[in-house]
Short mmCIF file of C-alpha atoms in Angstrom, two decimals:
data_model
loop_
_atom_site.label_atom_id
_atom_site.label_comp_id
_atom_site.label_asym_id
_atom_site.label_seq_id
_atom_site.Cartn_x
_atom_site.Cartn_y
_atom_site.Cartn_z
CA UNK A 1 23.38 157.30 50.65
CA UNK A 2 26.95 157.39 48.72
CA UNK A 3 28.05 155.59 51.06
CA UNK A 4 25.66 152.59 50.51
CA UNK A 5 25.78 152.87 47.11
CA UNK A 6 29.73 152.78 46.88
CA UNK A 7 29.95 149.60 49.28
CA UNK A 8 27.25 148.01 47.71
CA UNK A 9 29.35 148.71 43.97
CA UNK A 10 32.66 147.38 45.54
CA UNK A 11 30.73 144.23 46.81
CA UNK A 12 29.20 143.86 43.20
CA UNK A 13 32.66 144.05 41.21
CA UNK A 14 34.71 142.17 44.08
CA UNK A 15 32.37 139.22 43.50
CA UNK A 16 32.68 140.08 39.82
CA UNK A 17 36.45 139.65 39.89
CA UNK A 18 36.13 136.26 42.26
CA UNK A 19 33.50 134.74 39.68
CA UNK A 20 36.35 135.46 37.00
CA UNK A 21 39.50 134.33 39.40
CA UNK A 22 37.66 131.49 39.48
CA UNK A 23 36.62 130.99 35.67
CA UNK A 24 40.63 131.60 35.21
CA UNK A 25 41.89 129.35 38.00
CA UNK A 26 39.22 126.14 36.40
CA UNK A 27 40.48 126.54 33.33
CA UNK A 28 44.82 126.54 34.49
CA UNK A 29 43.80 123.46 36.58
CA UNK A 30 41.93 121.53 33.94
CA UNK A 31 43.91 123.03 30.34
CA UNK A 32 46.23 124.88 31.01
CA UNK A 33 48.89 123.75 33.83
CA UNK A 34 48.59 119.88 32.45
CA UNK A 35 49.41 121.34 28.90
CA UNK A 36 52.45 123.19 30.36
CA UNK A 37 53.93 120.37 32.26
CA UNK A 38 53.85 118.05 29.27
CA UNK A 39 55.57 120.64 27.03
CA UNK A 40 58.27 121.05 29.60
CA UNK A 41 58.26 117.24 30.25
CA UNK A 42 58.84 116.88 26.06
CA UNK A 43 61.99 119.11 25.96
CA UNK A 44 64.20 116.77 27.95
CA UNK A 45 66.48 114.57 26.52
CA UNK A 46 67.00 111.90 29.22
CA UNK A 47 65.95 108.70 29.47
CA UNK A 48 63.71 107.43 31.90
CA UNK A 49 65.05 104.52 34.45
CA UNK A 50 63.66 104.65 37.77
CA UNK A 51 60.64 106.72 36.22
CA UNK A 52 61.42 109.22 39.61
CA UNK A 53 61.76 111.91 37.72
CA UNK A 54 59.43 111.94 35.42
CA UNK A 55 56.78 111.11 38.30
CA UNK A 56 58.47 114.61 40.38
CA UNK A 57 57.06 116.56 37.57
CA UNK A 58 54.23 118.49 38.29
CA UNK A 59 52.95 122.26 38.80
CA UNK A 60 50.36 124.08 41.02
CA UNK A 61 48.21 126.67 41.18
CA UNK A 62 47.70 129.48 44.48
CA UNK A 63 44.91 131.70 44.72
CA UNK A 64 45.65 134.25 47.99
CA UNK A 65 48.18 132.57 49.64
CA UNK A 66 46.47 129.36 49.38
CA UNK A 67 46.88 126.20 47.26
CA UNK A 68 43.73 125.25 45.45
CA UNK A 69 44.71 123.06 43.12
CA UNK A 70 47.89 121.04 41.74
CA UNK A 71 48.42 117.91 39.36
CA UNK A 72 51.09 116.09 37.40
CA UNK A 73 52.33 115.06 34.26
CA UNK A 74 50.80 112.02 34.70
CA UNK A 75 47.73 110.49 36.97
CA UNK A 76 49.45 107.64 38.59
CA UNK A 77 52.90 107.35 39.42
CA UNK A 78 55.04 104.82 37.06
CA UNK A 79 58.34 104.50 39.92
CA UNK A 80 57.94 101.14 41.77
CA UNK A 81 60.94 101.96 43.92
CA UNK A 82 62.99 104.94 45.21
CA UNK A 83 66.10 106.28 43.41
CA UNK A 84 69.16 104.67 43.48
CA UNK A 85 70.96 107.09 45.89
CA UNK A 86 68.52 107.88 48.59
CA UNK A 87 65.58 106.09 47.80
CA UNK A 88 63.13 109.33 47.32
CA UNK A 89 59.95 108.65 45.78
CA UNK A 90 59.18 110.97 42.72
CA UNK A 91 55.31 111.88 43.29
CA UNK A 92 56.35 112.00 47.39
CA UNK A 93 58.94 114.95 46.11
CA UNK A 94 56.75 117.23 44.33
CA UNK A 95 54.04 116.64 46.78
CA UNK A 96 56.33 117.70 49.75
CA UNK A 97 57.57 120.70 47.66
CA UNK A 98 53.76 122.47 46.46
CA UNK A 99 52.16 121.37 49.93
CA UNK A 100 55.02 123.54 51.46
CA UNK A 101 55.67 126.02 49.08
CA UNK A 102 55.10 129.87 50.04
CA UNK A 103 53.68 131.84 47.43
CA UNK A 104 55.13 135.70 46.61
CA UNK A 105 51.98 137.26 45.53
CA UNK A 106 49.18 136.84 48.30
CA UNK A 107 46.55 138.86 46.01
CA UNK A 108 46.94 136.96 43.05
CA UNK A 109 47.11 133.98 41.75
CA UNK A 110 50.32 132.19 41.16
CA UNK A 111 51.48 129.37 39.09
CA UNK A 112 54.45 126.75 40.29
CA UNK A 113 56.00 124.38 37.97
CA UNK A 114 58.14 122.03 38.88
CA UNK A 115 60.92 118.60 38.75
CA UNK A 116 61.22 117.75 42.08
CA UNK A 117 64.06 115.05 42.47
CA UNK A 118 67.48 116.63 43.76
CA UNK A 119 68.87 115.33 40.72
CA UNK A 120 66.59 117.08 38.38
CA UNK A 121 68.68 120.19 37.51
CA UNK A 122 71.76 118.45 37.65
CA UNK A 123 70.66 115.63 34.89
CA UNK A 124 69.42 117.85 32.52
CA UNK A 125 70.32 121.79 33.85
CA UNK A 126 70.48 123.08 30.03
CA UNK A 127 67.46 121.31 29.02
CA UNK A 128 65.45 121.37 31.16
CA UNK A 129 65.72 125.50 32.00
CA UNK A 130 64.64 125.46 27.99
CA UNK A 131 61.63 123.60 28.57
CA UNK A 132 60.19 125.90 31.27
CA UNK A 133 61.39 128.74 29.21
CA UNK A 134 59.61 127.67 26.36
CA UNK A 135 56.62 126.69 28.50
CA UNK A 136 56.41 130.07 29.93
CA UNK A 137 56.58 131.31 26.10
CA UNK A 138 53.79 129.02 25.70
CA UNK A 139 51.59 130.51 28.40
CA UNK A 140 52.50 134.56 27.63
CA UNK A 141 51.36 134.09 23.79
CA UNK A 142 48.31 131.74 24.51
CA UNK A 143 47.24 134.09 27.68
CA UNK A 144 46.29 137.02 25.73
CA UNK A 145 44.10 135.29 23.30
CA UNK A 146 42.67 133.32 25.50
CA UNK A 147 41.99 136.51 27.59
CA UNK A 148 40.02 138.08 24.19
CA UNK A 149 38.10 134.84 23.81
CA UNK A 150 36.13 135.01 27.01
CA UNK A 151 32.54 136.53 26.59
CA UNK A 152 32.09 138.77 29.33
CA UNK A 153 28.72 139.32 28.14
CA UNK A 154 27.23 136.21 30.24
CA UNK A 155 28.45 137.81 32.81
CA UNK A 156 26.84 141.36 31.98
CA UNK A 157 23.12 141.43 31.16
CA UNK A 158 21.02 144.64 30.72
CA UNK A 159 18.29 144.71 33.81
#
């Protein structure tokens, strides 16, 4: 009879924890992530030509392994044409890189940001390393409190 019970508890609380993963992963894919990526996008200090690298900016999010959702500092790519060099394609760049990205926690969930023209650290190295710096900031003092806001009492009711 332990036995039941016990399994029948760890199902309970593992669907507990998904419901929440979830809740957590909706709100990075619709608030949080496209906040992030604009406040690293507004520390640089170069100027946009080809609009490549501005339309290689963009993060995504991993649940288990998996990718399950990503986006991009903006909706529609503004390049018309490849760089100057090679001819890459901005959006085609970050796409490549989160479609093929491995993730290093499989249990978790894991959030990528990223500028993915060659060029990009190269441009702007110094600036661009402060933006993500001051994006992840960002996310450790908003992540708390934003933790403490949740009410986890829709989620618990008396029977």
């Amino acid at each position: 009879m332990a036995t039941d019970f016990n399994t029948k508890l760890h199902s309970i609380l593992e669907n507990f924890k998904d419901g929440i993963d979830k809740g957590v992963i909706d709100t990075l894919k619709t608030k949080a992530c496209p906040e992030i990526i604009q406040l690293i996008f507004e520390q640089r200090s170069w100027k946009d030509d080809t609009y490549n690298l501005r339309d290689s900016f963009g993060w995504g999010v991993y649940y288990k392994g998996k990718q399950v959702a990503k986006g991009y500092l903006e909706a529609v790519p503004k390049a018309t044409e490849g760089d100057r060099k090679r001819g890459l394609m901005g959006r085609e760049q970050v796409d490549a890189f989160l479609d093929n990205y491995e993730t290093q926690f499989y249990d978790d969930i894991e959030l990528v940001f990223v500028a993915g023209m060659y060029y990009a650290g190269i441009l702007e190295w110094r600036d661009m390393l402060l933006g993500f710096l001051n994006a992840e900031k960002y996310a450790k003092d908003n992540a708390i409190e934003a933790i403490r806001k949740v009410e986890f009492k829709r989620y618990i009711k008396k029977g």
